[in-house]
Short mmCIF file of C-alpha atoms in Angstrom, two decimals:
data_model
loop_
_atom_site.label_atom_id
_atom_site.label_comp_id
_atom_site.label_asym_id
_atom_site.label_seq_id
_atom_site.Cartn_x
_atom_site.Cartn_y
_atom_site.Cartn_z
CA MET A 16 10.49 -24.01 -0.53
CA ALA A 17 11.64 -25.41 2.80
CA ASN A 18 12.98 -22.54 5.28
CA LYS A 19 16.40 -24.60 5.89
CA ASP A 20 16.77 -24.10 2.17
CA ARG A 21 16.62 -20.27 2.29
CA GLU A 22 19.07 -17.89 1.55
CA THR A 23 20.35 -16.09 4.82
CA SER A 24 22.37 -12.81 5.30
CA LYS A 25 23.16 -10.51 7.91
CA PHE A 26 22.11 -7.31 9.25
CA GLY A 27 24.62 -4.53 9.38
CA GLN A 28 24.45 -3.05 12.91
CA GLY A 29 25.13 0.85 11.94
CA TYR A 30 21.05 0.31 9.92
CA ALA A 31 20.26 -1.29 13.33
CA ALA A 32 21.36 2.04 15.04
CA GLN A 33 19.43 3.84 12.46
CA LEU A 34 16.38 2.25 12.86
CA LEU A 35 16.38 2.42 16.87
CA ALA A 36 17.59 5.91 16.63
CA PHE A 37 13.98 6.56 14.85
CA ASN A 38 11.64 3.67 16.69
CA ILE A 39 13.68 3.69 20.88
CA GLN A 40 12.89 -0.26 20.55
CA LYS A 41 12.92 -2.94 19.76
CA GLN A 42 9.96 -4.62 19.55
CA LYS A 43 8.04 -2.08 17.98
CA ILE A 44 11.17 -2.23 15.10
CA ALA A 45 9.21 -6.47 14.77
CA ASN A 46 6.24 -5.25 14.65
CA LEU A 47 6.16 -2.63 11.91
CA CYS A 48 7.79 -5.87 10.10
CA ASN A 49 5.52 -8.06 10.75
CA VAL A 50 2.85 -5.73 8.99
CA GLU A 51 4.56 -7.26 5.76
CA PHE A 52 4.57 -10.55 6.44
CA GLU A 53 1.17 -10.34 8.06
CA ASP A 54 -0.19 -8.64 4.79
CA ASP A 55 1.95 -11.57 2.57
CA LEU A 56 -0.11 -13.48 0.92
CA PHE A 57 2.68 -16.13 1.06
CA ASP A 58 3.78 -15.70 3.90
CA ASP A 59 3.13 -15.30 7.89
CA ALA A 60 4.63 -13.31 11.11
CA LYS A 61 7.51 -14.16 12.17
CA ASN A 62 8.06 -14.77 15.89
CA ASP A 63 10.14 -11.83 18.25
CA SER A 64 13.14 -13.94 18.91
CA SER A 65 13.94 -13.81 15.06
CA TRP A 66 13.87 -9.81 14.50
CA ASN A 67 15.94 -10.20 17.95
CA ARG A 68 18.56 -13.06 15.91
CA ALA A 69 18.34 -10.15 12.51
CA ILE A 70 18.05 -6.94 14.60
CA ASN A 71 21.75 -7.94 16.84
CA GLY A 72 23.21 -8.62 13.36
CA LYS A 73 23.41 -12.41 13.80
CA GLU A 74 22.15 -14.82 10.69
CA VAL A 75 19.25 -14.88 9.07
CA TRP A 76 17.04 -15.80 6.48
CA GLU A 77 16.96 -13.01 3.90
CA GLY A 78 13.30 -12.59 3.80
CA LEU A 79 14.04 -10.39 7.87
CA ILE A 80 16.98 -8.20 6.24
CA ASP A 81 15.13 -7.10 3.83
CA ALA A 82 11.53 -6.30 5.87
CA LEU A 83 14.38 -4.76 7.64
CA HIS A 84 15.93 -3.09 5.32
CA ASN A 85 12.67 -1.59 3.25
CA LEU A 86 11.50 -0.20 7.19
CA LEU A 87 14.66 1.68 7.16
CA SER A 88 13.82 3.28 3.81
CA ASP A 89 10.09 4.10 4.16
CA GLN A 90 11.15 5.63 7.98
CA ILE A 91 14.13 8.10 6.05
CA ASN A 92 11.46 8.87 3.19
CA HIS A 93 8.07 8.69 5.09
CA PRO A 94 8.85 9.70 8.52
CA ARG A 95 5.39 11.13 9.19
CA LYS A 96 3.79 8.43 8.67
CA TYR A 97 5.55 6.52 11.85
CA LEU A 98 4.47 9.51 14.18
CA PRO A 99 1.51 10.19 16.05
CA ALA A 100 -0.79 11.93 14.01
CA ASP A 101 -1.39 14.91 16.26
CA GLY A 102 0.90 17.06 18.19
CA PRO A 103 1.28 16.37 22.36
CA PRO A 104 -2.22 16.55 23.89
CA ASP A 105 -2.96 18.66 26.52
CA GLU A 106 -5.16 16.16 28.96
CA GLY A 107 -3.84 12.70 28.51
CA LEU A 108 -0.14 13.07 27.68
CA GLN A 109 1.56 9.83 29.45
CA ASP A 110 -0.64 7.97 26.72
CA TRP A 111 0.83 9.41 24.24
CA MET A 112 4.08 9.84 25.07
CA LYS A 113 3.50 6.86 26.06
CA GLN A 114 3.42 5.74 21.65
CA ILE A 115 7.25 7.06 20.69
CA ALA A 116 8.95 5.65 24.02
CA PRO A 117 9.28 4.35 27.62
CA ALA A 118 9.86 7.23 30.90
CA PRO A 119 13.07 7.04 31.61
CA TRP A 120 13.81 7.11 27.80
CA TRP A 121 11.79 10.30 27.56
CA ARG A 122 13.68 11.94 30.72
CA ASP A 123 16.79 11.52 29.52
CA VAL A 124 15.68 13.14 25.93
CA LEU A 125 13.86 16.04 28.23
CA GLN A 126 16.23 17.55 30.86
CA VAL A 127 13.62 17.99 32.91
CA SER A 128 14.05 18.39 36.88
CA ALA A 129 11.83 16.09 38.39
CA SER A 130 13.33 13.28 39.46
CA GLN A 131 13.13 10.20 37.60
CA SER A 132 11.03 7.86 40.21
CA ALA A 133 9.31 11.40 40.51
CA PHE A 134 8.96 11.05 36.11
CA ASN A 135 8.15 7.10 36.68
CA ALA A 136 5.31 8.00 38.94
CA TRP A 137 3.86 10.43 36.73
CA PHE A 138 4.46 8.27 33.53
CA SER A 139 2.16 5.61 35.22
CA ASN A 140 -0.30 8.26 35.84
CA ARG A 141 -0.10 9.56 39.07
CA PRO A 142 -0.38 12.72 40.44
CA MET A 143 2.60 15.53 40.03
CA GLY A 144 3.31 19.02 41.72
CA LYS A 145 1.67 21.36 38.48
CA ALA A 146 5.40 23.22 38.02
CA LYS A 147 6.80 20.07 37.05
CA VAL A 148 3.94 18.59 34.66
CA ALA A 149 3.75 22.29 33.09
CA GLU A 150 7.51 21.82 32.49
CA VAL A 151 7.62 18.67 31.07
CA LYS A 152 4.45 19.71 28.54
CA ALA A 153 6.75 22.47 27.31
CA ALA A 154 9.87 20.45 27.06
CA VAL A 155 7.72 18.39 25.23
CA ASP A 156 5.87 20.67 23.06
CA ALA A 157 9.94 21.65 22.17
CA TRP A 158 10.61 18.49 20.66
CA TRP A 159 7.90 18.14 19.34
CA ALA A 160 8.38 21.11 17.20
CA ARG A 161 11.92 20.47 15.94
CA LEU A 162 10.80 16.78 14.76
CA MET A 163 7.90 18.34 13.26
CA LEU A 164 10.57 20.44 11.36
CA ALA A 165 12.73 17.75 10.53
CA VAL A 166 9.64 15.49 9.18
CA ASP A 167 9.13 18.38 6.77
CA LYS A 168 12.50 18.44 5.17
CA ALA A 169 12.59 14.88 5.00
CA GLU A 170 8.98 14.32 3.56
CA GLN A 171 8.85 17.49 0.77
CA ALA A 172 12.37 15.46 -0.20
CA SER A 173 10.91 12.68 -1.00
CA GLN A 174 7.78 14.24 -2.73
CA ILE A 175 10.11 15.60 -5.18
CA ARG A 176 12.12 13.13 -5.76
CA GLU A 177 9.00 10.90 -6.40
CA MET A 178 7.72 13.87 -8.51
CA ALA A 179 10.96 13.38 -10.54
CA ARG A 180 10.39 9.48 -10.43
CA ALA A 181 6.53 10.75 -12.61
CA LYS A 182 8.27 11.60 -15.61
CA GLY A 183 8.28 9.56 -18.20
CA TRP A 184 5.09 7.96 -16.72
CA GLY A 185 3.67 9.96 -19.47
CA LYS A 186 0.74 12.37 -17.88
CA THR A 187 0.35 12.86 -14.59
CA ALA A 188 -0.82 14.55 -11.16
CA ARG A 189 2.61 14.04 -9.87
CA SER A 190 4.87 14.95 -12.25
CA PHE A 191 7.08 18.17 -11.99
CA ASP A 192 5.11 19.23 -15.37
CA SER A 193 2.18 19.28 -13.53
CA TYR A 194 3.09 21.42 -10.87
CA PHE A 195 4.55 23.75 -12.11
CA PHE A 196 2.09 24.07 -15.24
CA THR A 197 0.00 24.73 -12.30
CA LYS A 198 1.96 27.25 -10.21
CA VAL A 199 3.11 29.52 -14.18
CA VAL A 200 0.17 28.88 -15.78
CA GLU A 201 -2.56 28.21 -13.68
CA GLU A 202 -1.25 30.67 -11.27
CA GLY A 203 0.79 32.99 -12.60
CA MET A 204 4.25 32.69 -11.59
CA ALA A 205 7.35 34.31 -13.26
CA VAL A 206 8.86 32.72 -15.62
CA ASP A 207 12.38 33.71 -13.44
CA ASP A 208 10.38 32.75 -9.92
CA ALA A 209 9.37 28.98 -11.37
CA ARG A 210 13.10 28.11 -12.77
CA ALA A 211 14.51 29.65 -9.78
CA LEU A 212 12.18 27.36 -8.13
CA TYR A 213 12.56 23.84 -9.89
CA VAL A 214 16.16 24.07 -9.09
CA GLU A 215 16.38 24.74 -5.61
CA MET A 216 13.84 22.07 -5.12
CA LYS A 217 16.15 19.35 -7.80
CA VAL A 218 18.76 20.76 -5.10
CA LEU A 219 17.06 19.80 -2.48
CA ALA A 220 16.06 16.09 -4.04
CA PHE A 221 18.83 15.15 -5.70
CA ARG A 222 22.17 17.13 -4.33
CA HIS A 223 21.35 15.62 -0.53
CA THR A 224 21.31 12.76 1.49
CA ALA A 225 18.76 11.61 4.16
CA ASP A 226 19.41 10.27 6.58
CA ILE A 227 16.78 8.68 9.46
CA ILE A 228 15.79 11.51 12.18
CA ASP A 229 17.24 10.62 15.67
CA LEU A 230 14.28 10.86 18.01
CA SER A 231 16.34 11.39 21.14
CA ASP A 232 17.95 15.19 18.43
CA PRO A 233 15.76 15.91 15.72
CA GLN A 234 16.95 17.99 13.51
CA ASP A 235 17.43 18.80 9.83
CA PRO A 236 18.15 14.66 8.22
CA LEU A 237 19.80 16.00 4.96
CA ALA A 238 23.04 17.30 3.99
CA PRO A 239 24.63 18.99 1.62
CA MET A 240 26.50 16.42 -0.84
CA ASP A 241 30.32 17.75 -1.85
CA GLY A 242 29.32 21.28 -3.31
CA ARG A 243 32.16 21.52 -5.97
CA HIS A 244 30.15 20.71 -8.91
CA ASP A 245 26.98 22.56 -7.64
CA ALA A 246 27.08 25.18 -10.10
CA MET A 247 26.88 22.67 -13.01
CA TYR A 248 24.52 20.31 -11.33
CA ARG A 249 22.24 23.69 -10.71
CA ASP A 250 22.95 25.23 -14.30
CA ASP A 251 21.52 21.91 -15.64
CA PHE A 252 18.61 22.05 -13.80
CA ALA A 253 17.52 25.52 -15.16
CA LYS A 254 17.89 23.56 -18.39
CA GLU A 255 15.95 21.04 -17.64
CA PHE A 256 12.99 23.53 -16.14
CA ASP A 257 13.56 25.88 -19.60
CA ALA A 258 13.08 22.99 -21.91
CA MET A 259 9.89 21.32 -19.92
CA HIS A 260 8.55 25.43 -20.35
CA LYS A 261 9.35 25.62 -24.12
CA ALA A 262 7.49 22.42 -24.90
CA GLY A 263 4.86 23.78 -23.04
CA TYR A 264 4.35 20.99 -20.26
CA PRO A 265 4.04 18.67 -22.49
CA ASP A 266 3.10 15.91 -19.68
CA ALA A 267 0.90 17.94 -16.84
CA LEU A 268 -2.85 17.83 -15.82
CA PRO A 269 -4.39 20.65 -14.85
CA SER A 270 -5.83 21.21 -11.74
CA VAL A 271 -8.65 22.93 -13.30
CA PRO A 272 -11.40 20.77 -13.47
CA PRO A 273 -13.57 20.77 -16.94
CA ASP A 274 -16.71 20.71 -17.57
CA PHE A 275 -18.40 17.36 -16.91
CA ASP A 276 -21.50 15.54 -16.51
CA GLN A 277 -22.43 15.69 -13.30
CA ASP A 278 -25.62 13.71 -12.71
CA PRO A 279 -26.07 10.28 -11.62
CA PHE A 280 -26.93 8.20 -14.20
CA TYR A 281 -27.69 4.04 -14.10
CA GLU A 282 -27.20 0.83 -15.94
CA VAL A 283 -28.60 -2.64 -15.25
CA LYS A 284 -25.93 -5.62 -15.52
CA GLN A 285 -26.42 -9.33 -14.39
CA TRP A 286 -24.41 -11.63 -12.25
CA GLY A 287 -23.12 -14.45 -13.87
CA GLY A 288 -22.87 -18.32 -11.84
CA GLU A 289 -21.13 -20.99 -10.75
CA GLU A 290 -18.78 -20.56 -14.83
CA ASN A 291 -17.30 -17.53 -13.24
CA GLU A 292 -16.02 -17.46 -10.58
CA GLU A 293 -12.17 -16.96 -10.73
CA CYS A 294 -11.00 -19.21 -7.16
CA PRO A 295 -10.59 -22.36 -6.31
CA LYS A 296 -13.97 -21.53 -3.65
CA ASN A 297 -17.35 -20.54 -4.95
CA LEU A 298 -17.81 -17.09 -3.34
CA ASN A 299 -20.59 -15.13 -5.10
CA GLU A 300 -23.31 -18.32 -4.80
CA SER A 301 -26.24 -15.78 -3.63
CA LEU A 302 -25.10 -13.33 -6.73
CA TYR A 303 -25.53 -16.30 -9.33
CA GLY A 304 -28.27 -14.52 -11.92
CA LEU A 305 -29.45 -11.51 -10.25
CA TRP A 306 -30.12 -8.91 -11.99
CA TYR A 307 -28.16 -5.58 -10.45
CA ARG A 308 -28.52 -1.92 -10.79
CA VAL A 309 -25.68 0.95 -10.66
CA ARG A 310 -25.26 4.17 -9.58
CA ARG A 311 -22.79 5.67 -11.94
CA GLN A 312 -21.69 9.45 -11.13
CA ARG A 313 -18.47 11.49 -11.81
CA PHE A 314 -16.87 13.61 -10.15
CA TRP A 315 -13.35 16.04 -10.52
CA ASN A 316 -10.47 13.54 -8.56
CA THR A 317 -8.25 16.74 -7.57
CA GLU A 318 -5.05 14.47 -6.31
CA MET A 319 -4.85 13.22 -10.42
CA ARG A 320 -6.49 15.87 -11.69
CA MET A 321 -8.37 13.38 -13.48
CA VAL A 322 -12.32 13.18 -13.97
CA ASP A 323 -13.12 10.14 -12.39
CA MET A 324 -16.60 7.48 -11.42
CA THR A 325 -17.97 6.38 -8.75
CA HIS A 326 -19.59 2.58 -8.52
CA GLU A 327 -22.52 1.91 -6.26
CA ILE A 328 -24.89 -0.93 -6.63
CA VAL A 329 -28.08 0.00 -4.76
CA GLU A 330 -30.78 -2.76 -6.09
CA VAL A 331 -31.08 -5.87 -7.03
CA SER A 332 -33.73 -7.88 -8.81
CA ASP A 333 -34.41 -11.89 -9.68
CA ASP A 334 -36.42 -11.35 -12.53
CA GLY A 335 -35.66 -8.02 -14.13
CA VAL A 336 -38.93 -6.73 -13.20
CA THR A 337 -39.15 -6.26 -9.62
CA TRP A 338 -36.35 -4.51 -7.52
CA ARG A 339 -35.12 -4.21 -4.02
CA ALA A 340 -32.87 -2.19 -2.14
CA ALA A 341 -29.34 -4.56 -2.46
CA ASN A 342 -28.22 -5.92 1.11
CA GLU A 343 -24.54 -5.11 1.90
CA ARG A 344 -23.70 -8.86 0.07
CA GLU A 345 -24.44 -7.78 -3.08
CA LYS A 346 -23.41 -4.21 -2.83
CA ARG A 347 -20.38 -5.56 -2.36
CA GLY A 348 -20.82 -7.36 -5.80
CA TRP A 349 -18.43 -9.87 -7.56
CA ASP A 350 -15.51 -11.40 -5.50
CA ALA A 351 -13.22 -12.09 -7.67
CA GLY A 352 -10.99 -14.62 -4.86
CA THR A 353 -7.88 -13.11 -5.74
CA GLU A 354 -6.05 -14.13 -2.29
CA LEU A 355 -7.58 -17.75 -2.91
CA PHE A 356 -6.42 -18.05 -6.63
CA LEU A 357 -3.27 -16.61 -5.55
CA ARG A 358 -3.21 -18.97 -2.45
CA GLY A 359 -4.47 -22.18 -4.80
CA ILE A 360 -1.06 -21.23 -7.15
CA VAL A 361 1.16 -21.39 -4.23
CA GLU A 362 -0.09 -24.22 -2.34
CA ASP A 363 -0.92 -26.94 -5.52
CA GLY A 364 -0.30 -25.30 -8.49
CA ASP A 365 -3.87 -24.95 -8.81
CA GLY A 366 -5.76 -21.54 -8.46
CA ARG A 367 -8.60 -23.00 -11.17
CA SER A 368 -12.24 -22.59 -9.47
CA GLN A 369 -14.27 -25.98 -8.84
CA TYR A 370 -16.27 -24.81 -12.88
CA GLU A 371 -13.02 -25.35 -14.55
CA ARG A 372 -11.91 -28.58 -12.45
CA GLU A 373 -14.80 -30.03 -13.05
CA VAL A 374 -15.38 -29.15 -16.50
CA ASP A 375 -11.21 -30.64 -17.12
CA ASP A 376 -11.98 -33.59 -15.04
CA LEU A 377 -14.91 -34.70 -17.55
CA ARG A 378 -12.80 -33.57 -20.88
CA ALA A 379 -10.27 -36.43 -19.20
CA LYS A 380 -12.55 -38.76 -18.28
CA ILE A 381 -15.11 -38.70 -21.30
CA LYS A 382 -11.76 -39.50 -23.10
CA ARG A 383 -11.12 -42.02 -21.26
CA LEU A 384 -14.37 -43.62 -21.67
CA ARG A 385 -13.79 -43.20 -25.04
CA PHE A 386 -11.07 -45.24 -25.61
CA ALA A 387 -12.51 -47.73 -23.35
CA THR A 388 -15.49 -47.84 -25.26
CA GLN A 389 -14.13 -48.73 -28.35
CA ASN A 390 -10.85 -51.09 -27.01
CA ALA A 391 -13.69 -52.79 -24.01
CA PHE A 392 -13.33 -57.12 -24.53
CA LYS A 393 -16.27 -57.77 -23.52
CA PRO A 394 -20.07 -56.89 -24.41
CA GLU A 395 -20.88 -55.88 -20.97
CA ASP A 396 -17.49 -53.73 -19.99
CA ARG A 397 -18.53 -51.50 -23.31
CA ALA A 398 -21.76 -51.37 -22.06
CA SER A 399 -20.73 -49.90 -18.86
CA ALA A 400 -18.25 -47.29 -20.30
CA GLN A 401 -21.01 -46.44 -22.93
CA ALA A 402 -23.62 -45.80 -20.00
CA GLU A 403 -21.12 -43.92 -17.91
CA LEU A 404 -19.36 -42.19 -21.03
CA THR A 405 -23.51 -40.30 -21.83
CA ASP A 406 -23.50 -39.76 -18.11
CA ALA A 407 -20.92 -37.62 -18.87
CA GLU A 408 -20.94 -36.02 -22.03
CA LYS A 409 -24.37 -34.74 -20.50
CA ARG A 410 -23.19 -33.26 -16.99
CA LEU A 411 -20.88 -31.21 -19.75
CA SER A 412 -22.68 -30.42 -21.59
CA ALA A 413 -24.93 -29.15 -19.11
CA LEU A 414 -22.40 -27.24 -18.02
CA ARG A 415 -21.22 -26.10 -20.62
#
């Protein structure tokens, strides 16, 4: 669709203020949102001016607004992934702080005794008195500790909501059934204690609102809803737990693995040829017709609570008799070319492989030539059409 035909919308300035409270700088917001477009098969990263217009509440393409709302929702629910993985270091503290915000923001937040000019100089890796540096480090540590408490609250509530959504998906490691099966059956938690825990978890996730964390003053991002009906909700949550417990946690997956054969085993297979390509480009020519040996081994997937299987291509052979170690390309195996297939569909409505295109073209050509051989007036035209028809039928037969 042409840009001029795209629907437009505005981003609420209240939402923009929330994003800025967590990200500090508009450029960071733009960079994070652009990751979504960089990973999109059908779109491209947007320029900074477009993001600035969107964040400033101007009318822009609604795809930008959707990306901003997606970022806001994800940062409310999963703030940890947008923060440094490790806490403030003893060495290189300035570089760590620069990941989050510039010097003026930090001094306003930390309220340290160093002047702004001295702090700016230190932030640029110039020296500052040891006592002043120690004061900054202590202030950053205290700030980080408060932030991590807020992050833990947000992540915990989000995880519980995801567990609740898993209900109805059947047996899954992420469900309440699996969690409380482990607590009660595997670990021996008393049923009354488990019921109380279940109720508190549901209250935390569904009787609180969640806001984005303001990095300038990290606080608990969860706020309780109107408490007039709390007793009713708690009673309902307790009944939910009792029903699940009475039913024997029907959607639970145990955390303890069953007995299974862990010995590796091997399978021998053969790759196909051009006719097996799945996108407009022949991506697997170096694999055509090769035999390959796959090493398989069962293992316990702790996160998914299931017996899983490894798959590693270790050797290849031209004839299925003489084998050699697989190179890096061969270890990757057959490439379906999904991205190229989807691009072909979007760009010209055709995701067929080269083989499929040639087969379809030959079929159309054969149909046209058969008509020509039957309806040509001149003998030489019939002969020419017949010769072409014979060649086309031979080529199609060879392809098949």
